[in-house]
Amino acid sequence: MKNLLMLPIFLTLTAGQSLAETSTHSHSAAHQHQASQIGAPSEPGQGAFASIQEIVELLLTDPETEWERVDLEALRGHLADMDNVTLRSIVAVEPLANGARFTVTSKQGSVRQSIKNMVLAHSHEMSGTFGWNLSAEEIPDGAILTVTGTVEDAPRIQGLGFIGVMTLGMHHQSHHLAIARGHNPH
């Protein structure tokens, strides 16, 4: 009889232990589900923060993570570059018969550096997407990105514009994870 009385206590303790051993991701997902049911916010409030949070979740749940190589500050710097290029750069467009030339500049030193970091590195990464050639060159106030394809491609390239072209290839997510893991994807 005494053993039967102890069974509910044992089950409660082992269930509690199992819950404590669940992954951070499961806990986070459960927390988000609970938050959405009671009307609490589920979004982290800022895009770069959300990107880093997503990467941290992946790193924490991956048993292969080499923690001595993890460099979230490098990812934070890259996201700052993305923000500068997306929101603070000035883009002049020169239509070409088979594409476009985008002169991307800024008078602010930190934004100029972000433009150079992003455009020079990513032009090589994205070249070949849709069969287009992307080339970049550094200029004192930023960089020039030239995107060419066929004459039929010109309206699409010009329609996408600089920032649309920069998003091509869906490589950014894996790129961010590589940066956070301490690898240089450029």
Coordinates of C-alpha atoms in Angstrom, one line a residue:
M1 CA 0.0 0.0 0.0
K2 CA 2.8 2.4 0.9
N3 CA 4.4 1.8 -2.6
L4 CA 1.1 2.6 -4.3
L5 CA 0.9 5.9 -2.4
M6 CA 4.4 6.8 -3.6
L7 CA 3.6 6.1 -7.3
P8 CA 1.9 9.5 -7.9
I9 CA 4.9 11.3 -6.3
F10 CA 7.4 9.3 -8.4
L11 CA 5.4 10.0 -11.6
T12 CA 5.2 13.7 -10.7
L13 CA 9.0 13.9 -10.0
T14 CA 10.0 12.0 -13.2
A15 CA 7.6 14.1 -15.3
G16 CA 9.1 17.2 -13.9
Q17 CA 12.6 15.9 -14.6
S18 CA 11.6 15.1 -18.2
L19 CA 10.2 18.6 -18.7
A20 CA 13.4 20.1 -17.3
E21 CA 15.4 18.1 -19.8
T22 CA 13.6 19.3 -22.9
S23 CA 15.6 21.5 -25.3
T24 CA 15.7 25.2 -25.2
H25 CA 13.9 25.2 -28.6
S26 CA 11.0 23.2 -27.3
H27 CA 10.7 25.4 -24.2
S28 CA 10.8 28.5 -26.5
A29 CA 8.2 27.1 -28.8
A30 CA 5.9 26.2 -25.8
H31 CA 6.5 29.6 -24.4
Q32 CA 5.6 31.3 -27.7
H33 CA 2.5 29.1 -28.0
Q34 CA 1.4 30.0 -24.5
A35 CA 2.1 33.7 -25.1
S36 CA 0.0 33.7 -28.3
Q37 CA -2.9 32.1 -26.4
I38 CA -2.9 34.7 -23.7
G39 CA -2.3 37.6 -26.1
A40 CA 1.3 38.3 -25.2
P41 CA 3.7 39.4 -27.9
S42 CA 5.8 36.7 -29.7
E43 CA 8.0 38.9 -31.9
P44 CA 11.3 40.0 -30.5
G45 CA 10.8 43.5 -31.6
Q46 CA 13.7 44.2 -33.9
G47 CA 14.9 42.4 -37.1
A48 CA 18.6 42.0 -36.3
F49 CA 17.8 40.9 -32.7
A50 CA 15.4 38.3 -34.2
S51 CA 18.0 37.0 -36.6
I52 CA 20.5 36.6 -33.8
Q53 CA 17.9 35.0 -31.6
E54 CA 17.2 32.5 -34.4
I55 CA 20.8 31.7 -34.8
V56 CA 21.3 31.3 -31.0
E57 CA 18.4 28.8 -30.9
L58 CA 20.1 26.8 -33.8
L59 CA 23.5 26.8 -32.1
L60 CA 22.0 25.7 -28.7
T61 CA 20.2 22.8 -30.2
D62 CA 23.0 21.6 -32.4
P63 CA 25.3 19.2 -30.5
E64 CA 28.0 19.8 -33.2
T65 CA 28.4 23.5 -32.3
E66 CA 32.0 24.4 -31.8
W67 CA 31.5 26.9 -29.1
E68 CA 35.1 28.1 -29.1
R69 CA 34.5 29.3 -32.7
V70 CA 31.1 31.0 -32.2
D71 CA 31.3 34.7 -33.1
L72 CA 28.0 36.4 -32.6
E73 CA 29.7 39.8 -32.6
A74 CA 30.7 39.2 -36.2
L75 CA 27.1 38.4 -37.1
R76 CA 25.9 41.5 -35.3
G77 CA 28.4 43.5 -37.3
H78 CA 27.2 42.0 -40.5
L79 CA 23.6 42.7 -39.6
A80 CA 24.6 46.3 -38.9
D81 CA 26.1 46.4 -42.4
M82 CA 22.9 45.1 -43.9
D83 CA 20.9 47.7 -42.1
N84 CA 23.2 50.5 -43.2
V85 CA 23.1 49.3 -46.9
T86 CA 19.4 48.8 -46.9
L87 CA 18.3 52.0 -45.1
R88 CA 21.1 54.5 -45.2
S89 CA 22.8 54.3 -48.6
I90 CA 22.1 56.4 -51.7
V91 CA 21.7 54.4 -54.9
A92 CA 22.0 55.9 -58.4
V93 CA 20.9 53.6 -61.2
E94 CA 22.3 53.6 -64.7
P95 CA 20.1 51.4 -67.0
L96 CA 22.1 49.2 -69.4
A97 CA 20.8 47.4 -72.5
N98 CA 21.3 44.1 -70.7
G99 CA 21.0 45.1 -67.0
A100 CA 21.9 48.0 -64.8
R101 CA 24.8 49.6 -63.0
F102 CA 24.1 50.7 -59.4
T103 CA 26.4 53.3 -57.7
V104 CA 25.9 52.9 -54.0
T105 CA 27.3 55.7 -51.8
S106 CA 27.1 57.6 -48.5
K107 CA 28.7 60.6 -46.9
Q108 CA 28.8 58.7 -43.6
G109 CA 32.0 56.8 -43.0
S110 CA 30.4 53.8 -41.3
V111 CA 27.8 53.5 -44.0
R112 CA 30.5 53.7 -46.8
Q113 CA 32.3 50.9 -45.1
S114 CA 29.1 48.8 -44.9
I115 CA 28.5 49.4 -48.6
K116 CA 32.0 48.2 -49.4
N117 CA 31.7 45.2 -47.1
M118 CA 28.3 44.1 -48.5
V119 CA 28.6 44.9 -52.2
L120 CA 32.1 43.6 -52.8
A121 CA 31.6 40.4 -50.9
H122 CA 28.1 39.6 -52.0
S123 CA 28.5 40.3 -55.7
H124 CA 30.8 37.3 -56.0
E125 CA 28.4 35.2 -53.9
M126 CA 25.4 36.0 -56.0
S127 CA 27.0 36.1 -59.5
G128 CA 25.4 33.4 -61.6
T129 CA 21.9 33.7 -60.0
F130 CA 19.4 33.6 -62.9
G131 CA 22.5 33.4 -65.2
W132 CA 23.3 37.0 -64.4
N133 CA 26.8 38.4 -64.0
L134 CA 27.4 40.5 -61.0
S135 CA 30.6 42.5 -60.6
A136 CA 31.6 45.1 -58.1
E137 CA 34.3 47.8 -57.7
E138 CA 35.1 50.0 -54.8
I139 CA 34.9 53.8 -55.1
P140 CA 35.8 56.4 -52.5
D141 CA 32.2 56.9 -51.3
G142 CA 31.1 53.3 -51.6
A143 CA 30.9 50.8 -54.4
I144 CA 29.5 50.2 -57.9
L145 CA 27.5 47.0 -58.6
T146 CA 27.0 46.1 -62.3
V147 CA 24.4 43.4 -63.0
T148 CA 24.1 42.1 -66.6
G149 CA 22.2 39.3 -68.3
T150 CA 20.5 39.2 -71.6
V151 CA 18.6 42.0 -73.2
E152 CA 15.4 40.2 -72.1
D153 CA 16.7 40.3 -68.5
A154 CA 17.2 44.0 -68.4
P155 CA 13.6 45.0 -67.3
R156 CA 13.7 42.4 -64.4
I157 CA 17.2 43.6 -63.3
Q158 CA 16.1 47.2 -63.4
G159 CA 12.8 46.5 -61.8
L160 CA 14.5 44.7 -58.9
G161 CA 16.9 47.6 -58.4
F162 CA 19.9 47.4 -56.2
I163 CA 18.3 46.1 -53.0
G164 CA 16.2 43.5 -54.9
V165 CA 19.3 42.2 -56.6
M166 CA 21.1 42.1 -53.2
T167 CA 18.4 39.7 -51.9
L168 CA 18.8 37.1 -54.6
G169 CA 19.8 33.5 -54.0
M170 CA 18.4 33.0 -50.5
H171 CA 21.9 32.6 -49.3
H172 CA 21.6 35.1 -46.4
Q173 CA 20.3 32.7 -43.8
S174 CA 23.0 30.1 -44.3
H175 CA 25.5 32.9 -44.6
H176 CA 24.4 34.3 -41.1
L177 CA 24.8 30.8 -39.5
A178 CA 28.3 30.5 -41.1
I179 CA 29.3 33.9 -39.7
A180 CA 28.0 33.0 -36.2
R181 CA 29.8 29.7 -36.3
G182 CA 33.1 31.6 -36.8
H183 CA 33.5 30.7 -40.5
N184 CA 34.3 33.3 -43.1
P185 CA 31.8 32.7 -45.9
H186 CA 33.4 35.4 -48.2

